[in-house]
């Protein structure tokens, strides 16, 4: 049975988290440090203070019955009694109290689940279609590849402190190509001359400055998936913007350095990694299903069951087997109903359940007699089981009622749409995708929708009211990936009316078009804009207050309770917090206690730029000396101030630290003017054994990492390397010193132009 493995490093990481957790409860650690520790463990604070959400990673939505039972039990015991499926096919438990964190995580680990990397600037949940391996028409089953890649990413320390989140997706069929192109790195399965591999897209993503990914490699052998994913991650780690969260995603790095340079750096990062780590994927073939004769239903079906089968039962590529889509109401299912489902499937000896990024459950590998038995039970799992598929296909983010970044109540928008569409002939419109986000951040994946919405604030007569930007026309066909286009705005009050009218208009035109995309780019966009124009105005607040309430919210709309999002919570937040605290205490009257704080903040502040996290003042001083004084970034004259009772000289130390901070670039490297007495460090690049022209290409890559006026020292072999590399560097305008013969090899200093 397919399931992901937990490396031993996950248990080690939990022990470290326990220490921070214990110190936080004891008041020894502040809230900022605790947030930086808990968010990479998928623990987010909700709008209700003291109430948290725990997100569990489920690569490809893969989950065993034992694991599903455990999640249901945890939601019942520690949460609000429901399990929520995310738009990356993970699982969330809401309403968890801080005192239950550790026990909940340990109980997850006991059944092979983890929330490590469930949030923050980490490698996030790897996505794929929930019917991978059983869907007709796919190139091949990508399940072994995503499981093997997930294991390798989980066990690497550099997966948990990136400039921003790093998202990976797989697809095995052309119909789903947008999911591979709308992410940081996407693998689209293909077979060439009988060999399995992937077309690879990079630097896509949604949110601020959304971008369709660019094709990096037309055909990557299947065993090199981790090699390339790790190479791109390391390039991101080295060059990504760590200071500006709004420009920190991988696509902004591509925008900054250009595609050709990005590709060059990535290719040579692959070259380096091949000699330094175990890069091949350990692909484990999954057991084949036992052969059975294709069966037909021997019992007559009533109308409800026949309609249910038409909507949600999918014949698999394995003859005689079926998959069933279980549409969930807002992606939620009660603990009680999930445990009942687990019991009903307990006899299965093969994998039988996955979660989908459409926030639904997919049952797999069912035989004919199981279908009839399951139908009544599934109606208890979700009220949408007996409703048209279009309703269950609506994806919705958490929205403003729980998410700190949410602007509008997207879940209320779903309820309003469902109510409005109750009597429309929606089965004729099956396949249309509606997606809703409560803010522009795209958690509801609105840019991949036929019709999508994201929350915003508008004003009428100076009074704020909840509204949505409307997007439409996403293309999800291979070869023409395109995000949905913005076509206007609609008040939350009129949202459901707009959707109903838009669907009826599409229904009337549907017979003349292949799909909604073709309709939209012909006359649909104009038609939708005309509908929006009819709902453009809302009455003044004095005449009618209803439009100034969000949907299913009992108070006048406001942004009260909206705060800073925690998705990007990381170590750089600690740097800024220490800097602010240091600047504040420097303005106060000096005293022994104040001098102690100045020394602590000054020595701890920049450690995050070196990937360090000091537990106390002694450790901060020790690490500060190692990374900043011993390297020449801060003058050695401050060394005596790091021990003993704090002296007034720590004020000058703090000023030196702040000056060094002012030279820090977006990758957290220090360049430019250094502190008094400091010696500029020169990076050593050992290229012995590297032949021409690769040695010069690698030299160019290293020069790209430093600023103008900085230098590197390169070690080169005798012969062609020492003859060609310095000459090539000089021809590009760099300053090259006289090579030094080290006896068997050469050392040359190159200062960047």
XYZ file of C-alpha atoms in Angstrom:
753
model
C 0.000 0.000 0.000
C 1.387 3.430 -0.939
C 2.306 5.636 1.987
C 5.047 8.097 2.711
C 7.891 7.380 5.104
C 9.139 9.535 7.943
C 12.927 9.965 8.161
C 14.588 9.888 11.592
C 15.356 13.599 11.283
C 11.656 14.370 11.807
C 11.830 12.973 15.352
C 14.975 15.042 16.001
C 13.213 18.168 14.761
C 10.284 17.481 17.069
C 12.616 17.255 20.064
C 14.008 20.694 19.220
C 10.498 22.066 18.857
C 9.581 20.614 22.249
C 12.392 22.627 23.853
C 11.147 25.900 22.347
C 7.562 24.960 23.248
C 8.520 24.238 26.859
C 10.474 27.488 27.161
C 7.588 29.449 25.647
C 5.127 28.074 28.176
C 7.635 28.943 30.914
C 7.960 32.516 29.637
C 11.609 32.085 28.601
C 10.910 32.495 24.873
C 8.957 35.349 23.306
C 6.044 34.993 20.909
C 8.114 35.839 17.832
C 10.595 33.023 18.408
C 7.779 30.606 19.181
C 5.942 31.558 16.001
C 9.108 31.027 13.971
C 9.356 27.540 15.487
C 5.707 26.448 15.234
C 4.763 27.695 11.748
C 7.248 25.381 9.940
C 5.483 22.625 11.900
C 2.203 23.611 10.249
C 0.763 25.272 13.375
C -1.041 28.557 12.681
C -2.910 30.856 15.026
C -6.456 31.593 13.910
C -8.432 34.822 14.263
C -9.691 33.697 17.638
C -6.725 34.301 19.912
C -5.469 31.158 21.583
C -7.051 28.939 18.930
C -4.774 27.203 16.437
C -4.867 25.114 13.292
C -2.572 22.128 12.721
C -1.898 21.198 9.092
C -0.702 17.707 8.179
C 1.229 16.946 4.996
C -0.230 14.290 2.720
C 1.864 14.136 -0.480
C -0.419 13.429 -3.400
C -3.312 13.315 -0.922
C -2.217 9.770 -0.014
C -3.551 8.496 3.299
C -4.122 5.069 4.816
C -7.256 4.050 6.671
C -5.307 3.927 9.933
C -4.040 7.455 9.344
C -7.485 8.769 8.445
C -8.890 7.254 11.613
C -6.147 8.917 13.655
C -6.808 12.330 12.084
C -10.534 11.948 12.773
C -9.797 11.048 16.386
C -7.473 14.024 16.812
C -10.038 16.409 15.304
C -12.619 15.081 17.749
C -10.313 15.140 20.766
C -8.295 18.317 20.233
C -10.188 20.267 17.546
C -13.691 21.296 16.628
C -14.808 17.833 15.561
C -14.210 18.204 11.824
C -11.349 17.456 9.466
C -10.680 19.974 6.695
C -9.083 19.053 3.355
C -6.910 21.830 1.933
C -6.436 23.044 -1.628
C -3.088 21.201 -1.615
C -4.749 17.946 -0.507
C -3.415 18.166 3.027
C -5.491 17.912 6.207
C -6.207 20.570 8.824
C -7.549 20.335 12.349
C -9.013 23.619 13.610
C -9.623 24.876 17.117
C -6.582 23.246 18.741
C -5.397 24.697 22.060
C -1.747 25.380 22.750
C -1.530 22.821 25.530
C -2.345 20.004 23.100
C 0.322 20.651 20.452
C 2.908 18.070 21.457
C 0.540 15.203 22.149
C -1.241 15.794 18.839
C 2.037 15.791 16.886
C 3.296 12.666 18.637
C 0.062 10.860 17.845
C 0.464 11.861 14.194
C 4.026 10.531 14.143
C 2.865 7.253 15.651
C 0.931 6.466 12.451
C 3.541 7.813 10.037
C 2.166 11.320 9.533
C 3.897 14.642 10.072
C 3.117 18.332 9.996
C 6.799 19.231 9.493
C 6.878 21.575 6.510
C 3.142 22.169 6.764
C 3.682 25.925 6.795
C 6.264 28.683 6.704
C 9.209 29.047 4.359
C 9.551 25.350 3.687
C 9.061 22.673 1.060
C 5.274 22.371 1.123
C 2.962 19.436 0.431
C 3.653 17.848 -2.965
C 0.504 17.699 -5.081
C -0.819 15.364 -7.759
C -4.194 14.230 -9.019
C -5.969 11.940 -6.534
C -6.646 9.349 -9.256
C -2.980 8.990 -10.219
C -2.362 5.331 -10.916
C -5.955 4.472 -11.712
C -6.974 7.174 -14.209
C -7.415 6.261 -17.841
C -5.128 8.032 -20.290
C -2.293 8.944 -17.918
C 1.297 8.550 -19.130
C 2.227 6.430 -16.102
C 1.628 6.304 -12.345
C 3.626 9.108 -10.723
C 2.854 7.946 -7.160
C 6.271 6.282 -6.589
C 8.034 9.424 -7.755
C 6.217 11.852 -5.462
C 6.602 9.536 -2.470
C 10.341 9.107 -3.056
C 10.822 12.839 -3.587
C 8.806 13.643 -0.469
C 11.060 11.412 1.651
C 14.231 13.039 0.371
C 12.862 16.532 0.918
C 11.623 15.712 4.420
C 15.030 14.515 5.578
C 17.028 17.522 4.365
C 17.637 20.387 6.789
C 17.614 22.956 3.975
C 13.938 22.208 3.305
C 12.819 24.220 6.326
C 14.460 27.652 6.154
C 14.030 28.942 2.604
C 13.458 32.533 1.458
C 9.762 31.629 1.005
C 7.637 28.539 0.465
C 8.716 26.041 -2.233
C 5.885 24.187 -3.953
C 6.163 21.048 -6.075
C 3.515 19.446 -8.262
C 3.232 16.353 -10.467
C 0.822 15.650 -13.270
C 0.441 12.556 -15.435
C -1.925 13.843 -18.100
C -2.176 16.869 -20.366
C -5.574 17.887 -18.995
C -3.879 18.877 -15.733
C -0.857 20.713 -17.154
C -1.705 24.012 -15.474
C -1.084 22.476 -12.058
C 2.488 21.728 -13.140
C 2.934 25.159 -14.691
C 1.435 27.193 -11.834
C 3.975 26.192 -9.208
C 7.647 26.613 -8.289
C 8.634 23.364 -9.978
C 6.247 21.070 -11.804
C 6.818 17.642 -13.313
C 4.574 16.630 -16.230
C 4.901 12.917 -16.980
C 5.732 11.828 -20.514
C 7.123 8.744 -22.238
C 9.754 9.135 -24.955
C 10.861 6.115 -26.982
C 9.574 3.843 -24.254
C 11.495 5.694 -21.513
C 9.634 7.347 -18.654
C 10.452 10.902 -17.680
C 9.066 14.394 -17.179
C 8.769 17.741 -18.853
C 9.743 20.235 -16.157
C 8.358 23.717 -15.572
C 9.863 26.216 -13.115
C 9.137 29.540 -11.441
C 5.370 29.563 -11.782
C 2.989 30.480 -9.018
C -0.053 32.415 -7.877
C -0.499 35.370 -5.547
C 1.456 38.596 -6.007
C 2.503 38.900 -9.673
C 1.176 35.478 -10.622
C 3.163 33.765 -13.348
C 2.844 30.684 -15.539
C 5.971 28.563 -15.222
C 8.534 28.289 -17.991
C 9.697 24.970 -19.475
C 13.183 24.236 -18.133
C 13.723 20.734 -19.515
C 11.748 18.954 -22.228
C 12.605 15.480 -20.965
C 14.093 14.675 -17.559
C 14.802 10.966 -16.822
C 12.590 9.782 -13.983
C 15.459 9.015 -11.611
C 16.717 12.631 -11.786
C 13.584 14.220 -10.287
C 15.164 14.798 -6.878
C 18.425 16.007 -8.416
C 16.670 18.800 -10.274
C 14.196 19.661 -7.494
C 17.082 19.915 -5.023
C 19.179 21.984 -7.436
C 16.366 24.493 -7.948
C 15.799 24.595 -4.192
C 19.483 25.320 -3.530
C 19.545 28.059 -6.178
C 16.468 29.542 -4.481
C 18.157 29.226 -1.093
C 21.341 30.974 -2.237
C 19.898 33.733 -4.418
C 16.335 34.239 -3.168
C 15.204 37.487 -1.570
C 15.039 37.008 2.205
C 14.375 40.614 3.169
C 11.279 41.482 1.166
C 8.520 38.913 1.660
C 6.458 40.411 -1.139
C 9.215 39.606 -3.634
C 10.609 36.436 -2.118
C 8.994 33.646 -4.146
C 11.066 31.811 -6.740
C 9.375 33.572 -9.667
C 10.781 36.908 -8.458
C 14.300 35.492 -8.571
C 13.715 34.532 -12.198
C 12.464 38.042 -12.884
C 15.564 39.489 -11.260
C 18.295 37.444 -12.968
C 16.598 36.310 -16.174
C 15.761 32.845 -17.456
C 19.076 32.083 -19.164
C 21.113 32.844 -16.057
C 18.656 30.904 -13.907
C 18.942 27.897 -16.207
C 22.731 28.093 -16.300
C 23.053 28.273 -12.523
C 20.563 25.423 -12.074
C 22.295 23.122 -14.561
C 25.638 23.573 -12.881
C 24.103 23.142 -9.477
C 22.952 19.741 -10.772
C 26.517 19.075 -11.902
C 27.810 19.875 -8.398
C 25.171 17.798 -6.634
C 25.870 14.704 -8.695
C 29.226 14.491 -6.997
C 28.102 15.318 -3.479
C 24.879 13.509 -2.585
C 22.718 10.466 -3.216
C 20.616 12.031 -5.931
C 18.808 9.097 -7.545
C 15.186 8.484 -6.592
C 14.556 5.186 -4.878
C 11.402 4.280 -6.794
C 9.303 1.565 -5.220
C 6.893 -0.062 -7.614
C 3.413 -0.383 -6.165
C 1.681 -3.781 -6.066
C -0.704 -4.480 -8.911
C -4.386 -4.987 -8.232
C -5.601 -8.567 -8.426
C -7.388 -9.269 -11.706
C -11.159 -9.600 -11.544
C -13.841 -10.072 -14.096
C -15.652 -6.942 -15.124
C -18.987 -6.919 -13.352
C -22.259 -5.152 -13.964
C -24.724 -4.269 -11.284
C -27.068 -7.202 -10.729
C -29.534 -5.196 -8.636
C -31.848 -2.584 -10.162
C -30.800 0.954 -9.233
C -33.208 3.521 -7.898
C -33.181 6.987 -9.416
C -30.986 8.511 -6.705
C -28.339 5.813 -6.922
C -28.293 5.864 -10.708
C -27.808 9.636 -10.677
C -25.096 9.328 -8.026
C -23.218 6.831 -10.173
C -23.505 9.072 -13.174
C -22.097 12.017 -11.235
C -19.408 10.502 -9.046
C -18.470 6.912 -9.990
C -15.449 6.650 -12.305
C -14.320 3.442 -14.035
C -10.601 2.891 -13.473
C -8.070 1.825 -16.065
C -7.892 -1.479 -14.183
C -10.841 -3.472 -15.516
C -13.556 -4.191 -12.990
C -12.470 -1.504 -10.535
C -14.054 1.851 -9.782
C -13.168 5.128 -8.102
C -15.734 7.274 -6.307
C -15.545 11.004 -5.757
C -16.989 12.094 -2.413
C -17.760 15.834 -2.653
C -17.308 17.512 0.709
C -19.190 20.551 1.961
C -16.523 23.277 2.143
C -13.863 20.584 2.287
C -15.067 19.453 5.722
C -16.091 16.099 7.125
C -17.071 15.264 10.697
C -14.892 12.987 12.771
C -17.841 10.679 13.361
C -18.608 10.197 9.656
C -14.948 9.634 8.771
C -14.559 6.938 11.401
C -17.685 5.283 10.030
C -16.157 5.398 6.542
C -12.922 3.846 7.811
C -14.867 0.992 9.387
C -16.773 0.386 6.159
C -13.508 0.084 4.209
C -11.567 -1.853 6.839
C -11.791 -5.084 4.836
C -9.820 -3.579 1.938
C -6.301 -4.967 1.470
C -5.361 -2.414 -1.205
C -5.064 1.356 -1.117
C -8.555 2.769 -1.190
C -8.553 6.473 -0.322
C -6.872 9.734 -1.260
C -7.619 13.411 -0.749
C -7.857 15.804 -3.706
C -6.696 19.392 -4.102
C -10.347 20.109 -4.994
C -11.012 19.482 -1.259
C -12.843 16.216 -1.873
C -12.269 12.586 -0.917
C -11.595 9.968 -3.572
C -12.201 6.292 -2.938
C -10.219 3.937 -5.166
C -10.027 0.314 -6.163
C -13.649 -0.500 -5.353
C -15.551 -3.370 -6.927
C -19.164 -3.410 -8.060
C -20.793 -4.785 -4.920
C -19.034 -2.191 -2.751
C -20.571 0.713 -4.664
C -24.149 -0.017 -3.686
C -23.193 -0.641 -0.059
C -21.274 2.627 0.238
C -23.838 5.032 -1.203
C -26.008 5.422 1.948
C -22.917 5.870 4.106
C -21.426 8.539 1.855
C -24.591 10.601 2.228
C -23.783 10.771 5.934
C -20.221 11.880 5.147
C -21.401 14.829 3.043
C -24.735 16.459 2.118
C -23.340 17.111 -1.382
C -23.303 13.432 -2.365
C -26.832 13.716 -3.772
C -26.258 17.107 -5.405
C -24.851 18.010 -8.843
C -21.088 17.621 -9.226
C -20.636 21.320 -9.966
C -21.402 22.204 -6.332
C -18.801 19.797 -4.972
C -16.274 21.134 -7.469
C -16.361 24.612 -5.918
C -13.071 25.147 -4.065
C -13.014 27.585 -1.156
C -10.235 28.804 1.130
C -10.657 29.173 4.905
C -11.651 32.840 4.589
C -11.938 35.692 7.048
C -13.686 33.830 9.862
C -10.498 31.910 10.723
C -7.599 33.082 8.527
C -5.779 36.190 9.737
C -5.181 37.340 6.156
C -8.756 36.809 5.012
C -10.698 39.843 3.816
C -14.054 38.260 2.991
C -15.948 35.242 4.270
C -15.345 32.959 1.302
C -17.120 30.065 3.014
C -20.199 32.257 3.306
C -19.893 33.000 -0.411
C -20.068 29.261 -1.115
C -23.201 28.908 1.012
C -24.861 31.792 -0.820
C -23.977 30.303 -4.219
C -25.186 26.832 -3.246
C -28.524 28.254 -2.090
C -28.965 30.360 -5.221
C -28.195 27.464 -7.580
C -30.430 24.957 -5.796
C -33.047 24.777 -8.556
C -30.864 25.204 -11.635
C -30.130 22.292 -14.056
C -26.511 22.008 -12.966
C -25.913 18.440 -14.197
C -25.797 19.883 -17.705
C -22.879 22.087 -16.602
C -20.776 19.380 -14.945
C -17.059 20.043 -15.247
C -17.253 23.804 -14.751
C -14.861 24.886 -12.018
C -15.642 27.755 -9.601
C -12.968 28.715 -7.074
C -13.091 31.307 -4.293
C -10.332 32.947 -2.239
C -10.986 35.328 0.629
C -8.043 37.546 -0.376
C -5.653 37.903 -3.341
C -3.259 35.245 -1.986
C -4.767 32.438 -4.084
C -5.261 29.763 -1.418
C -8.551 29.016 -3.192
C -6.611 28.762 -6.486
C -9.007 31.188 -8.170
C -6.627 31.807 -11.085
C -7.048 28.200 -12.243
C -10.857 28.447 -12.363
C -13.345 28.773 -15.170
C -14.922 31.430 -12.959
C -13.011 32.558 -9.888
C -13.244 35.165 -7.151
C -10.941 36.720 -4.588
C -11.937 38.958 -1.703
C -11.320 42.694 -1.602
C -12.640 45.858 0.062
C -14.645 48.490 -1.817
C -16.328 51.681 -0.627
C -19.620 53.389 -1.330
C -20.054 56.890 0.047
C -16.990 56.377 2.248
C -18.388 53.176 3.824
C -16.495 49.905 3.298
C -18.277 46.833 1.991
C -17.162 43.265 1.121
C -16.538 42.577 -2.542
C -14.817 40.170 -4.904
C -12.637 40.610 -7.941
C -13.936 38.315 -10.693
C -11.589 36.288 -12.887
C -12.457 33.820 -15.634
C -11.132 31.753 -18.504
C -8.278 29.670 -17.091
C -6.918 27.290 -19.709
C -5.936 23.893 -18.349
C -5.194 22.101 -21.595
C -1.706 20.938 -22.510
C 0.192 23.432 -24.612
C -1.903 26.494 -23.798
C -1.765 27.051 -20.070
C -3.185 30.412 -19.070
C -4.404 31.925 -15.831
C -7.916 33.289 -15.531
C -8.264 36.951 -16.504
C -9.627 39.723 -14.327
C -12.958 40.896 -15.753
C -14.287 43.174 -13.024
C -15.641 43.357 -9.459
C -18.842 42.314 -7.718
C -20.144 43.047 -4.228
C -20.461 40.014 -1.965
C -24.154 40.880 -1.720
C -24.716 40.253 -5.461
C -22.147 37.460 -5.885
C -24.612 34.569 -5.990
C -26.896 36.441 -8.397
C -23.981 36.981 -10.739
C -22.977 33.295 -10.614
C -26.523 32.107 -11.347
C -26.906 34.440 -14.314
C -23.430 33.586 -15.626
C -24.187 29.852 -15.532
C -27.503 30.236 -17.294
C -25.804 32.284 -19.996
C -23.141 29.587 -20.407
C -25.798 26.872 -20.527
C -27.559 28.636 -23.388
C -24.322 28.866 -25.397
C -22.750 25.546 -24.384
C -23.809 23.549 -27.452
C -21.764 25.821 -29.727
C -18.451 25.447 -27.913
C -16.010 22.690 -27.019
C -15.651 23.919 -23.443
C -15.977 26.993 -21.256
C -12.499 28.212 -22.225
C -13.451 28.319 -25.910
C -16.689 30.103 -25.002
C -14.913 32.650 -22.815
C -12.370 33.649 -25.459
C -15.086 33.900 -28.110
C -17.985 35.848 -26.631
C -18.129 34.740 -23.001
C -15.851 37.439 -21.612
C -18.044 40.170 -23.081
C -21.196 38.477 -21.782
C -19.805 38.123 -18.256
C -18.779 41.777 -18.186
C -22.274 42.780 -19.209
C -23.704 40.800 -16.289
C -21.225 42.434 -13.913
C -22.280 45.863 -15.159
C -25.873 45.132 -14.122
C -24.715 44.443 -10.553
C -22.119 47.229 -10.387
C -23.872 49.488 -7.889
C -25.046 48.950 -4.346
C -27.400 51.310 -2.464
C -25.998 53.865 -0.012
C -25.552 52.665 3.556
C -28.386 54.880 4.768
C -30.881 53.264 2.370
C -29.970 49.605 2.765
C -27.391 48.203 5.172
C -27.549 44.609 3.872
C -24.772 44.946 1.251
C -22.475 46.183 4.021
C -22.631 42.854 5.854
C -20.461 40.000 4.659
C -22.297 36.820 3.702
C -23.474 34.846 6.734
C -21.825 37.310 9.135
C -23.944 39.110 11.729
C -22.079 42.398 11.994
C -21.225 45.270 9.678
C -18.215 44.482 7.503
C -14.803 45.646 8.676
C -11.211 44.422 8.649
C -11.237 44.075 12.420
C -9.256 41.011 13.444
C -7.247 40.896 10.243
C -3.564 40.642 11.070
C -0.219 39.699 9.651
C -0.278 36.339 7.930
C 1.871 33.612 9.372
C 2.703 31.738 6.144
C 6.004 33.580 5.793
C 6.889 33.384 9.478
C 10.551 32.513 9.707
C 13.913 33.394 11.089
C 14.098 36.751 9.290
C 11.201 37.893 11.469
C 13.458 37.278 14.466
C 16.191 39.431 12.931
C 13.833 42.367 12.502
C 12.419 41.879 15.995
C 15.905 41.926 17.558
C 16.879 44.962 15.465
C 13.807 46.882 16.643
C 14.453 45.907 20.252
C 18.148 46.864 19.975
C 17.381 50.282 18.516
C 14.849 50.904 21.264
C 17.133 49.980 24.163
C 19.988 52.053 22.687
C 17.802 55.132 23.147
C 17.257 54.451 26.855
C 19.414 55.449 29.824
C 22.298 52.943 30.219
C 22.254 50.579 33.180
C 23.744 47.117 33.810
C 20.483 45.427 32.822
C 20.194 47.574 29.690
C 23.806 46.822 28.722
C 23.061 43.100 29.061
C 20.119 43.460 26.701
C 22.205 45.471 24.230
C 24.854 42.744 24.150
C 22.238 40.018 23.756
C 20.386 41.732 20.898
C 23.616 42.801 19.174
C 25.149 39.323 19.234
C 21.928 37.464 18.436
C 20.447 39.770 15.803
C 22.429 38.689 12.737
C 22.822 35.013 13.586
C 19.794 34.107 11.491
C 21.705 35.295 8.431
C 24.030 32.379 9.125
C 21.252 29.902 9.811
C 21.861 29.921 13.573
C 19.370 30.233 16.417
C 20.921 30.913 19.833
C 19.126 29.534 22.875
C 20.661 31.984 25.399
C 23.092 34.882 25.770
C 26.182 32.667 26.140
C 25.411 30.743 22.986
C 24.653 33.969 21.130
C 28.046 35.397 22.061
C 29.848 32.195 21.065
C 28.117 31.976 17.677
C 28.560 35.700 17.054
C 32.316 35.401 17.501
C 32.452 32.384 15.191
C 30.438 33.918 12.351
C 31.224 37.620 12.550
C 34.450 38.327 14.446
C 36.468 35.299 13.346
C 35.448 35.961 9.733
C 36.490 39.616 9.860
C 33.015 41.056 9.398
C 33.194 42.685 12.844
C 36.410 43.977 14.396
C 38.242 41.624 16.780
C 38.602 44.549 19.220
C 35.078 43.727 20.444
C 35.985 40.163 21.494
C 36.663 40.983 25.197
C 33.183 42.503 25.463
C 31.504 39.159 24.743
C 32.327 37.699 28.182
C 31.864 38.749 31.792
C 29.853 41.689 33.029
C 28.653 43.915 30.191
C 30.722 47.063 29.645
C 29.733 50.370 28.071
C 31.690 49.322 24.985
C 28.787 47.054 23.983
C 27.096 50.227 22.711
C 29.840 50.575 20.088
C 29.513 46.859 19.348
C 25.791 47.357 18.738
C 26.472 50.299 16.434
C 28.961 48.165 14.478
C 26.340 45.431 14.128
C 23.756 47.918 12.864
C 26.270 49.264 10.338
C 26.936 45.739 9.119
C 23.192 45.139 8.895
C 22.886 48.142 6.593
C 25.177 46.373 4.089
C 23.088 43.184 4.045
C 21.555 42.323 0.683
C 18.332 40.451 -0.075
C 20.054 37.063 0.197
C 21.299 37.962 3.727
C 24.887 38.315 2.548
C 26.992 41.233 3.803
C 28.691 43.456 1.254
C 29.734 47.062 0.868
C 31.218 49.124 3.735
C 32.252 46.953 6.691
C 32.858 47.810 10.317
C 35.958 49.598 11.541
C 38.952 47.274 11.649
C 37.214 44.491 9.772
C 38.965 42.591 7.009
C 36.909 41.719 3.929
C 36.651 37.943 3.543
C 37.396 36.482 0.099
C 35.563 33.343 -0.991
C 37.747 30.427 -2.051
C 36.540 28.464 -5.077
C 38.324 25.164 -5.682
C 38.098 24.222 -9.363
C 40.962 21.760 -9.442
C 39.931 18.779 -11.516
C 37.328 20.784 -13.440
C 38.123 20.951 -17.154
C 37.611 23.820 -19.588
C 35.146 25.347 -20.303
C 33.211 24.182 -17.219
C 35.760 25.800 -14.903
C 35.111 29.242 -16.403
C 31.335 28.761 -16.322
C 31.571 27.876 -12.633
C 33.808 30.893 -12.092
C 31.109 33.097 -13.661
C 28.488 31.534 -11.403
C 30.556 32.332 -8.299
C 31.168 35.899 -9.495
C 27.417 36.301 -9.936
C 27.002 35.691 -6.214
C 29.102 38.715 -5.146
C 28.750 42.434 -5.655
C 30.879 44.725 -7.779
C 34.257 45.289 -6.107
C 34.184 42.015 -4.166
C 36.597 39.235 -5.020
C 36.933 35.481 -5.188
C 40.059 33.323 -5.163
C 40.055 30.435 -7.619
C 42.229 27.328 -7.470
C 43.061 25.992 -10.936
C 45.072 23.167 -12.438
C 48.198 23.761 -14.470
C 47.950 23.955 -18.251
C 44.770 25.015 -20.038
C 42.810 25.968 -16.876
C 45.311 28.559 -15.611
C 45.884 29.803 -19.149
C 42.207 30.206 -20.099
C 40.197 31.127 -16.987
C 42.115 34.292 -15.965
C 42.211 35.478 -19.592
C 38.454 34.878 -20.035
C 37.652 36.685 -16.775
C 39.802 39.660 -17.787
C 38.107 39.799 -21.206
C 34.777 40.327 -19.419
C 36.149 43.323 -17.516
C 37.023 41.745 -14.160
C 40.315 42.592 -12.420
C 42.603 39.563 -12.339
C 45.685 39.481 -10.104
C 48.927 37.712 -10.976
C 48.432 33.941 -10.488
C 50.353 32.367 -7.605
C 52.043 28.992 -8.098
C 51.055 26.806 -5.143
C 53.089 23.837 -6.324
C 50.989 21.546 -8.485
C 48.155 24.042 -8.873
C 47.554 27.797 -9.145
C 45.728 30.423 -7.071
C 44.282 33.479 -8.791
C 42.314 36.395 -7.332
C 39.464 37.856 -9.431
C 37.750 41.089 -8.433
C 34.291 41.575 -9.920
C 33.897 44.549 -12.222
